[in-house]
Amino acid sequence: MARRLNLEEIGRRAGVSRSTVSRVVNDDPNVSLKTKKRVEAVITETGYRPHAAARSLALNSTDVLGLVIPSAVETLFADPYFGRLIFGISRATNEVQMTLTLFLFGDVPDEESIISRVVSPGLVDGVIVTATTMGDPLIDYLRGAEMPFVVIGRPDDGGPVFSVDVDNRGGARAAALHLANLGRRRMALISAPANTSAGVDRTSGFLDGLAESDLDLEGRIREGDWTEGSGRAAMEELLADQPDAVFAASDRMAVGAMSAIRAAGLRCPEDVGVVSFDGLIAPDQTSPPLTSVVQPVRKVGERAVKLLKAVVDDTVALPECIVFPTELAVGGSCGALPEKVL
Amino acid sequence: MARRLNLEEIGRRAGVSRSTVSRVVNDDPNVSLKTKKRVEAVITETGYRPHAAARSLALNSTDVLGLVIPSAVETLFADPYFGRLIFGISRATNEVQMTLTLFLFGDVPDEESIISRVVSPGLVDGVIVTATTMGDPLIDYLRGAEMPFVVIGRPDDGGPVFSVDVDNRGGARAAALHLANLGRRRMALISAPANTSAGVDRTSGFLDGLAESDLDLEGRIREGDWTEGSGRAAMEELLADQPDAVFAASDRMAVGAMSAIRAAGLRCPEDVGVVSFDGLIAPDQTSPPLTSVVQPVRKVGERAVKLLKAVVDDTVALPECIVFPTELAVGGSCGALPEKVL
DNA sequence: ATGAAAGCGCTAACAG
DNA sequence: CTGTTAGCGCTTTCAT
């Protein structure tokens, strides 16, 4: 009695061939309504599910997408950015009826074994790569392996790739202009790692904005590592130069900076205005609410999935670089709002 | 020339049969060193990788584990708990040379389609289920589907299941005793959702501790939803009853509570002591540092993976319920430390 | 130590 | 509309 439940067996029970059952399962119109009903009855009754691996083998397509995050240290996951991104990507993957697999490789040396799994045929149809550092060999490796992929972020240099990014440079520039318009003159910068494209772009964008306002950092710059702790440490150092405003390249670092400002007995925004990048901190989570350059994290994830699917299905011609605009959301931390609103 | 790269093709190039190549790939000792070298050379040269789906079909095993998170709303991902858990599980999965796939189903109605994918054969060998609510039909469904699974948390009622949990009750009890020992008398509770086992257990544990100290909540209890905002709102209400201490069932909610206390012009720990559950907030992220019941999130994830693998490999007999101890980490928020340390 | 052949469960081209 | 058949790429007896 304990026969394996496969097309053949379902067919046997319904009195048809396995092809017919396959047609029913795949909604092929070439099945009489009567037969279809009978087969469907057997399927529900037995709880039959097609064997995913067998189907993948026959179709040469898995309906699985991979999300690759190199340099996935634990602190990375403390940043709300990744939670949101994974959430958005997962949602979008479900929407296109696919499955998401996660490849995180941290400092451990399992890196090689993971990468070889990523590119092995029959496991995933394509991958989304994010959080790469500039010059990461992974990109070239994927290219060589003929594995379809989409990069979230700005691909550093070389050959054309499909990518989805946000306008980091424009957003950071807007932050600088905003602070300058509010009359801030001694600005400081807590930058993101210079080996990431977001880090580079946010820094150059902020400098763009300062230059347009005839301002200069005059050395008031410290590099953080995305964490709250690094933001706090950076701010502590910067305070020695008495800045009247600071731009932190991520929300988390801004939160750290604000706590350093407060700990130094200074007020935000009166003494030091703060603007950050991400827009992931709810207004009621900091006091005053953070003014931040909002990036559409979830949209980025969704778009990456759609783009990857198009690449996999080969329904897209040239490598596309999609860039989403960012938007400055004004809270109270920059000093733009009247006191009572804060 | 563009032949598909498979065992046959590698064999052709190396002048051996596909069986021999298979043996080489799988480290079968029955291959002469000479042949082995030759075949390996061809493999490296061509960049051959075995086809995962084909292998899964032949072996009836995928080497893929699934992580299922029902009720995965976006706010859930703002909690550092899940980032840590996913990280730990991912690490452990890599360690056993397997791949992790993620099944998140939120409020969208793709739920059914995802569930059916979870249990379809040939996709994953087993799944880890977490963040379930009590009485979640998913558990019964998995049981019926013969899909090996391990629950993170306490399985509510029914049949025996494999599970990994932390001692929520004991940890919460310790929090109550600690506060009572410090002389706090009017305690309040910000509980976690009552439809989760962690919520229930932490509440009853805290009540245990109070009872042992001859104390009572006298109605000073509000239910939060794990978020910082809910913690703040709960605390605002509770302050009307002038508690001298509060236990928040999660770090995030405690952070919200602390901000409500400060906003009301009260001091922590002098006016209101705060103890939380999770131990995921770094000491320098709140002021004063949170006193918290630490749960070993990463260990839980790792243990769940190992247990699941054992279940899949059928190397474990009876359903095991593993419970990790928790530990109270004393910061300054409960008032246990002298002022200058804060 | 190596090769031949069967089979994992599915799809799809072909025949009727 | 339905059944037959030949693979998809791999593992695994069974010969040799």
PDB file of C-alpha atoms in Angstrom, chain A residues 138-335:
ATOM      1  CA  LEU A 138      32.303  37.553  -6.537  1.00  0.00           C
ATOM      2  CA  ILE A 139      30.878  39.627  -9.367  1.00  0.00           C
ATOM      3  CA  ASP A 140      33.425  38.427 -11.855  1.00  0.00           C
ATOM      4  CA  TYR A 141      33.022  34.935 -10.601  1.00  0.00           C
ATOM      5  CA  LEU A 142      29.278  34.990 -11.199  1.00  0.00           C
ATOM      6  CA  ARG A 143      29.801  36.431 -14.629  1.00  0.00           C
ATOM      7  CA  GLY A 144      32.122  33.591 -15.497  1.00  0.00           C
ATOM      8  CA  ALA A 145      29.757  31.003 -14.104  1.00  0.00           C
ATOM      9  CA  GLU A 146      26.907  32.022 -16.389  1.00  0.00           C
ATOM     10  CA  MET A 147      24.644  32.405 -13.403  1.00  0.00           C
ATOM     11  CA  PRO A 148      22.100  35.179 -13.997  1.00  0.00           C
ATOM     12  CA  PHE A 149      22.443  37.834 -11.337  1.00  0.00           C
ATOM     13  CA  VAL A 150      21.365  41.295 -10.309  1.00  0.00           C
ATOM     14  CA  VAL A 151      23.362  43.568  -8.050  1.00  0.00           C
ATOM     15  CA  ILE A 152      21.766  45.776  -5.443  1.00  0.00           C
ATOM     16  CA  GLY A 153      24.045  48.768  -5.227  1.00  0.00           C
ATOM     17  CA  ARG A 154      26.337  50.294  -7.783  1.00  0.00           C
ATOM     18  CA  PRO A 155      28.531  47.801  -9.582  1.00  0.00           C
ATOM     19  CA  ASP A 156      31.988  49.233  -9.182  1.00  0.00           C
ATOM     20  CA  ASP A 157      33.779  49.322 -12.441  1.00  0.00           C
ATOM     21  CA  GLY A 158      33.979  46.724 -15.070  1.00  0.00           C
ATOM     22  CA  GLY A 159      31.636  45.092 -17.486  1.00  0.00           C
ATOM     23  CA  PRO A 160      27.944  45.808 -17.715  1.00  0.00           C
ATOM     24  CA  VAL A 161      25.723  44.246 -15.095  1.00  0.00           C
ATOM     25  CA  PHE A 162      22.094  44.469 -14.139  1.00  0.00           C
ATOM     26  CA  SER A 163      21.682  46.535 -11.023  1.00  0.00           C
ATOM     27  CA  VAL A 164      19.235  48.312  -8.777  1.00  0.00           C
ATOM     28  CA  ASP A 165      20.424  51.178  -6.653  1.00  0.00           C
ATOM     29  CA  VAL A 166      19.203  54.337  -4.998  1.00  0.00           C
ATOM     30  CA  ASP A 167      20.461  57.804  -5.732  1.00  0.00           C
ATOM     31  CA  ASN A 168      22.945  57.885  -2.889  1.00  0.00           C
ATOM     32  CA  ARG A 169      24.865  60.776  -4.280  1.00  0.00           C
ATOM     33  CA  GLY A 170      21.825  62.939  -4.961  1.00  0.00           C
ATOM     34  CA  GLY A 171      20.331  62.168  -1.572  1.00  0.00           C
ATOM     35  CA  ALA A 172      23.502  63.072   0.299  1.00  0.00           C
ATOM     36  CA  ARG A 173      23.823  66.244  -1.743  1.00  0.00           C
ATOM     37  CA  ALA A 174      20.269  67.197  -0.770  1.00  0.00           C
ATOM     38  CA  ALA A 175      21.182  66.681   2.872  1.00  0.00           C
ATOM     39  CA  ALA A 176      24.106  69.092   2.573  1.00  0.00           C
ATOM     40  CA  LEU A 177      22.040  71.711   0.777  1.00  0.00           C
ATOM     41  CA  HIS A 178      19.279  71.416   3.333  1.00  0.00           C
ATOM     42  CA  LEU A 179      21.634  72.006   6.237  1.00  0.00           C
ATOM     43  CA  ALA A 180      23.343  74.856   4.415  1.00  0.00           C
ATOM     44  CA  ASN A 181      19.987  76.494   3.758  1.00  0.00           C
ATOM     45  CA  LEU A 182      19.242  76.341   7.444  1.00  0.00           C
ATOM     46  CA  GLY A 183      22.364  78.379   8.047  1.00  0.00           C
ATOM     47  CA  ARG A 184      24.678  75.630   9.263  1.00  0.00           C
ATOM     48  CA  ARG A 185      28.271  76.368   8.384  1.00  0.00           C
ATOM     49  CA  ARG A 186      30.607  74.052  10.281  1.00  0.00           C
ATOM     50  CA  MET A 187      29.414  70.726   8.994  1.00  0.00           C
ATOM     51  CA  ALA A 188      30.822  67.333   9.813  1.00  0.00           C
ATOM     52  CA  LEU A 189      30.473  63.972   8.135  1.00  0.00           C
ATOM     53  CA  ILE A 190      30.239  60.475   9.550  1.00  0.00           C
ATOM     54  CA  SER A 191      30.861  58.475   6.433  1.00  0.00           C
ATOM     55  CA  ALA A 192      30.096  54.867   5.578  1.00  0.00           C
ATOM     56  CA  PRO A 193      32.874  52.423   4.672  1.00  0.00           C
ATOM     57  CA  ALA A 194      34.863  53.663   1.713  1.00  0.00           C
ATOM     58  CA  ASN A 195      35.017  50.190   0.227  1.00  0.00           C
ATOM     59  CA  THR A 196      31.299  50.191  -0.478  1.00  0.00           C
ATOM     60  CA  SER A 197      29.642  52.024  -3.327  1.00  0.00           C
ATOM     61  CA  ALA A 198      27.017  53.504  -1.019  1.00  0.00           C
ATOM     62  CA  GLY A 199      29.775  54.808   1.221  1.00  0.00           C
ATOM     63  CA  VAL A 200      31.652  56.423  -1.638  1.00  0.00           C
ATOM     64  CA  ASP A 201      28.544  57.897  -3.236  1.00  0.00           C
ATOM     65  CA  ARG A 202      27.111  59.346  -0.052  1.00  0.00           C
ATOM     66  CA  THR A 203      30.394  60.976   0.766  1.00  0.00           C
ATOM     67  CA  SER A 204      30.887  62.504  -2.657  1.00  0.00           C
ATOM     68  CA  GLY A 205      27.256  63.634  -2.779  1.00  0.00           C
ATOM     69  CA  PHE A 206      27.606  65.386   0.556  1.00  0.00           C
ATOM     70  CA  LEU A 207      30.810  67.055  -0.611  1.00  0.00           C
ATOM     71  CA  ASP A 208      29.017  68.123  -3.803  1.00  0.00           C
ATOM     72  CA  GLY A 209      26.367  69.848  -1.758  1.00  0.00           C
ATOM     73  CA  LEU A 210      28.906  71.540   0.477  1.00  0.00           C
ATOM     74  CA  ALA A 211      30.903  72.795  -2.505  1.00  0.00           C
ATOM     75  CA  GLU A 212      27.765  74.247  -4.058  1.00  0.00           C
ATOM     76  CA  SER A 213      27.244  76.121  -0.818  1.00  0.00           C
ATOM     77  CA  ASP A 214      30.834  77.305  -0.711  1.00  0.00           C
ATOM     78  CA  LEU A 215      31.498  75.180   2.325  1.00  0.00           C
ATOM     79  CA  ASP A 216      34.103  72.657   3.255  1.00  0.00           C
ATOM     80  CA  LEU A 217      34.537  69.878   5.787  1.00  0.00           C
ATOM     81  CA  GLU A 218      37.969  71.120   6.797  1.00  0.00           C
ATOM     82  CA  GLY A 219      38.825  67.700   8.090  1.00  0.00           C
ATOM     83  CA  ARG A 220      35.627  67.168  10.075  1.00  0.00           C
ATOM     84  CA  ILE A 221      35.095  63.669   8.715  1.00  0.00           C
ATOM     85  CA  ARG A 222      35.254  60.243  10.346  1.00  0.00           C
ATOM     86  CA  GLU A 223      34.496  56.886   8.826  1.00  0.00           C
ATOM     87  CA  GLY A 224      32.010  54.613  10.588  1.00  0.00           C
ATOM     88  CA  ASP A 225      31.157  50.965   9.944  1.00  0.00           C
ATOM     89  CA  TRP A 226      27.351  51.350   9.812  1.00  0.00           C
ATOM     90  CA  THR A 227      26.939  50.563  13.519  1.00  0.00           C
ATOM     91  CA  GLU A 228      25.515  52.756  16.223  1.00  0.00           C
ATOM     92  CA  GLY A 229      28.690  52.341  18.231  1.00  0.00           C
ATOM     93  CA  SER A 230      30.864  53.604  15.403  1.00  0.00           C
ATOM     94  CA  GLY A 231      28.569  56.603  14.952  1.00  0.00           C
ATOM     95  CA  ARG A 232      28.888  57.462  18.603  1.00  0.00           C
ATOM     96  CA  ALA A 233      32.663  57.134  18.578  1.00  0.00           C
ATOM     97  CA  ALA A 234      32.953  59.203  15.415  1.00  0.00           C
ATOM     98  CA  MET A 235      30.798  61.948  16.867  1.00  0.00           C
ATOM     99  CA  GLU A 236      32.761  62.061  20.074  1.00  0.00           C
ATOM    100  CA  GLU A 237      35.867  62.822  18.075  1.00  0.00           C
ATOM    101  CA  LEU A 238      34.162  65.288  15.781  1.00  0.00           C
ATOM    102  CA  LEU A 239      32.759  67.288  18.673  1.00  0.00           C
ATOM    103  CA  ALA A 240      36.266  68.480  19.456  1.00  0.00           C
ATOM    104  CA  ASP A 241      36.031  70.556  16.274  1.00  0.00           C
ATOM    105  CA  GLN A 242      32.728  72.083  17.344  1.00  0.00           C
ATOM    106  CA  PRO A 243      30.625  71.369  14.270  1.00  0.00           C
ATOM    107  CA  ASP A 244      27.145  72.920  14.067  1.00  0.00           C
ATOM    108  CA  ALA A 245      25.749  70.034  12.021  1.00  0.00           C
ATOM    109  CA  VAL A 246      26.558  66.484  11.092  1.00  0.00           C
ATOM    110  CA  PHE A 247      25.489  64.194   8.294  1.00  0.00           C
ATOM    111  CA  ALA A 248      25.626  60.504   9.188  1.00  0.00           C
ATOM    112  CA  ALA A 249      25.609  58.143   6.225  1.00  0.00           C
ATOM    113  CA  SER A 250      23.149  55.791   7.910  1.00  0.00           C
ATOM    114  CA  ASP A 251      20.354  55.947  10.451  1.00  0.00           C
ATOM    115  CA  ARG A 252      22.098  53.695  12.910  1.00  0.00           C
ATOM    116  CA  MET A 253      25.206  55.813  12.920  1.00  0.00           C
ATOM    117  CA  ALA A 254      23.042  58.906  13.356  1.00  0.00           C
ATOM    118  CA  VAL A 255      21.404  57.413  16.415  1.00  0.00           C
ATOM    119  CA  GLY A 256      24.863  56.838  17.855  1.00  0.00           C
ATOM    120  CA  ALA A 257      25.873  60.379  16.969  1.00  0.00           C
ATOM    121  CA  MET A 258      22.825  61.822  18.713  1.00  0.00           C
ATOM    122  CA  SER A 259      23.610  59.953  21.888  1.00  0.00           C
ATOM    123  CA  ALA A 260      27.180  61.305  21.787  1.00  0.00           C
ATOM    124  CA  ILE A 261      25.864  64.819  21.329  1.00  0.00           C
ATOM    125  CA  ARG A 262      23.540  64.446  24.273  1.00  0.00           C
ATOM    126  CA  ALA A 263      26.242  62.858  26.395  1.00  0.00           C
ATOM    127  CA  ALA A 264      28.459  65.869  25.712  1.00  0.00           C
ATOM    128  CA  GLY A 265      25.788  68.095  27.171  1.00  0.00           C
ATOM    129  CA  LEU A 266      24.900  69.614  23.826  1.00  0.00           C
ATOM    130  CA  ARG A 267      21.450  69.946  22.352  1.00  0.00           C
ATOM    131  CA  CYS A 268      20.160  68.610  19.050  1.00  0.00           C
ATOM    132  CA  PRO A 269      19.216  70.455  16.904  1.00  0.00           C
ATOM    133  CA  GLU A 270      20.098  73.738  18.613  1.00  0.00           C
ATOM    134  CA  ASP A 271      23.822  73.114  19.008  1.00  0.00           C
ATOM    135  CA  VAL A 272      24.344  70.394  16.447  1.00  0.00           C
ATOM    136  CA  GLY A 273      21.903  69.582  13.658  1.00  0.00           C
ATOM    137  CA  VAL A 274      21.728  65.963  12.533  1.00  0.00           C
ATOM    138  CA  VAL A 275      20.703  64.527   9.182  1.00  0.00           C
ATOM    139  CA  SER A 276      21.001  60.874   8.312  1.00  0.00           C
ATOM    140  CA  PHE A 277      20.510  58.492   5.425  1.00  0.00           C
ATOM    141  CA  ASP A 278      18.007  55.579   5.204  1.00  0.00           C
ATOM    142  CA  GLY A 279      14.748  56.833   6.625  1.00  0.00           C
ATOM    143  CA  LEU A 280      14.156  53.620   8.545  1.00  0.00           C
ATOM    144  CA  ILE A 281      13.825  55.045  12.031  1.00  0.00           C
ATOM    145  CA  ALA A 282      10.257  55.825  13.064  1.00  0.00           C
ATOM    146  CA  PRO A 283       9.755  59.440  14.148  1.00  0.00           C
ATOM    147  CA  ASP A 284       8.893  58.417  17.684  1.00  0.00           C
ATOM    148  CA  GLN A 285      12.072  56.415  18.129  1.00  0.00           C
ATOM    149  CA  THR A 286      14.367  59.370  18.513  1.00  0.00           C
ATOM    150  CA  SER A 287      13.887  62.684  20.111  1.00  0.00           C
ATOM    151  CA  PRO A 288      13.836  64.899  18.193  1.00  0.00           C
ATOM    152  CA  PRO A 289      12.699  62.812  15.194  1.00  0.00           C
ATOM    153  CA  LEU A 290      15.500  62.265  12.708  1.00  0.00           C
ATOM    154  CA  THR A 291      15.681  64.236   9.517  1.00  0.00           C
ATOM    155  CA  SER A 292      16.716  61.619   7.018  1.00  0.00           C
ATOM    156  CA  VAL A 293      17.222  60.905   3.347  1.00  0.00           C
ATOM    157  CA  VAL A 294      14.630  58.215   2.738  1.00  0.00           C
ATOM    158  CA  GLN A 295      15.501  55.371   0.431  1.00  0.00           C
ATOM    159  CA  PRO A 296      12.769  53.014  -0.804  1.00  0.00           C
ATOM    160  CA  VAL A 297      14.277  49.802   0.543  1.00  0.00           C
ATOM    161  CA  ARG A 298      11.323  47.593  -0.074  1.00  0.00           C
ATOM    162  CA  LYS A 299      10.840  48.874  -3.612  1.00  0.00           C
ATOM    163  CA  VAL A 300      14.489  48.197  -4.315  1.00  0.00           C
ATOM    164  CA  GLY A 301      14.037  44.608  -3.243  1.00  0.00           C
ATOM    165  CA  GLU A 302      10.911  44.164  -5.280  1.00  0.00           C
ATOM    166  CA  ARG A 303      12.451  45.693  -8.352  1.00  0.00           C
ATOM    167  CA  ALA A 304      15.524  43.508  -8.009  1.00  0.00           C
ATOM    168  CA  VAL A 305      13.362  40.409  -7.987  1.00  0.00           C
ATOM    169  CA  LYS A 306      11.415  41.503 -11.043  1.00  0.00           C
ATOM    170  CA  LEU A 307      14.560  42.403 -12.882  1.00  0.00           C
ATOM    171  CA  LEU A 308      16.213  39.123 -12.001  1.00  0.00           C
ATOM    172  CA  LYS A 309      13.190  37.219 -13.180  1.00  0.00           C
ATOM    173  CA  ALA A 310      13.338  39.090 -16.457  1.00  0.00           C
ATOM    174  CA  VAL A 311      17.018  38.253 -16.818  1.00  0.00           C
ATOM    175  CA  VAL A 312      16.347  34.607 -16.068  1.00  0.00           C
ATOM    176  CA  ASP A 313      13.458  34.507 -18.522  1.00  0.00           C
ATOM    177  CA  ASP A 314      15.632  36.343 -21.004  1.00  0.00           C
ATOM    178  CA  THR A 315      12.950  38.932 -21.603  1.00  0.00           C
ATOM    179  CA  VAL A 316      15.252  41.869 -21.177  1.00  0.00           C
ATOM    180  CA  ALA A 317      17.827  43.074 -23.628  1.00  0.00           C
ATOM    181  CA  LEU A 318      20.564  45.351 -22.373  1.00  0.00           C
ATOM    182  CA  PRO A 319      21.947  45.391 -18.869  1.00  0.00           C
ATOM    183  CA  GLU A 320      19.809  47.862 -17.021  1.00  0.00           C
ATOM    184  CA  CYS A 321      20.918  50.016 -14.129  1.00  0.00           C
ATOM    185  CA  ILE A 322      17.848  51.080 -12.254  1.00  0.00           C
ATOM    186  CA  VAL A 323      18.259  53.961  -9.836  1.00  0.00           C
ATOM    187  CA  PHE A 324      15.520  54.951  -7.449  1.00  0.00           C
ATOM    188  CA  PRO A 325      15.259  58.536  -6.284  1.00  0.00           C
ATOM    189  CA  THR A 326      15.567  59.372  -2.604  1.00  0.00           C
ATOM    190  CA  GLU A 327      13.607  61.927  -0.661  1.00  0.00           C
ATOM    191  CA  LEU A 328      14.485  64.106   2.280  1.00  0.00           C
ATOM    192  CA  ALA A 329      12.078  63.617   5.169  1.00  0.00           C
ATOM    193  CA  VAL A 330      12.365  66.524   7.546  1.00  0.00           C
ATOM    194  CA  GLY A 331      12.076  65.734  11.244  1.00  0.00           C
ATOM    195  CA  GLY A 332      13.271  67.930  14.049  1.00  0.00           C
ATOM    196  CA  SER A 333      16.893  66.868  14.279  1.00  0.00           C
ATOM    197  CA  CYS A 334      18.135  69.341  11.679  1.00  0.00           C
ATOM    198  CA  GLY A 335      16.496  72.357  13.239  1.00  0.00           C
TER     199      GLY A 335
END
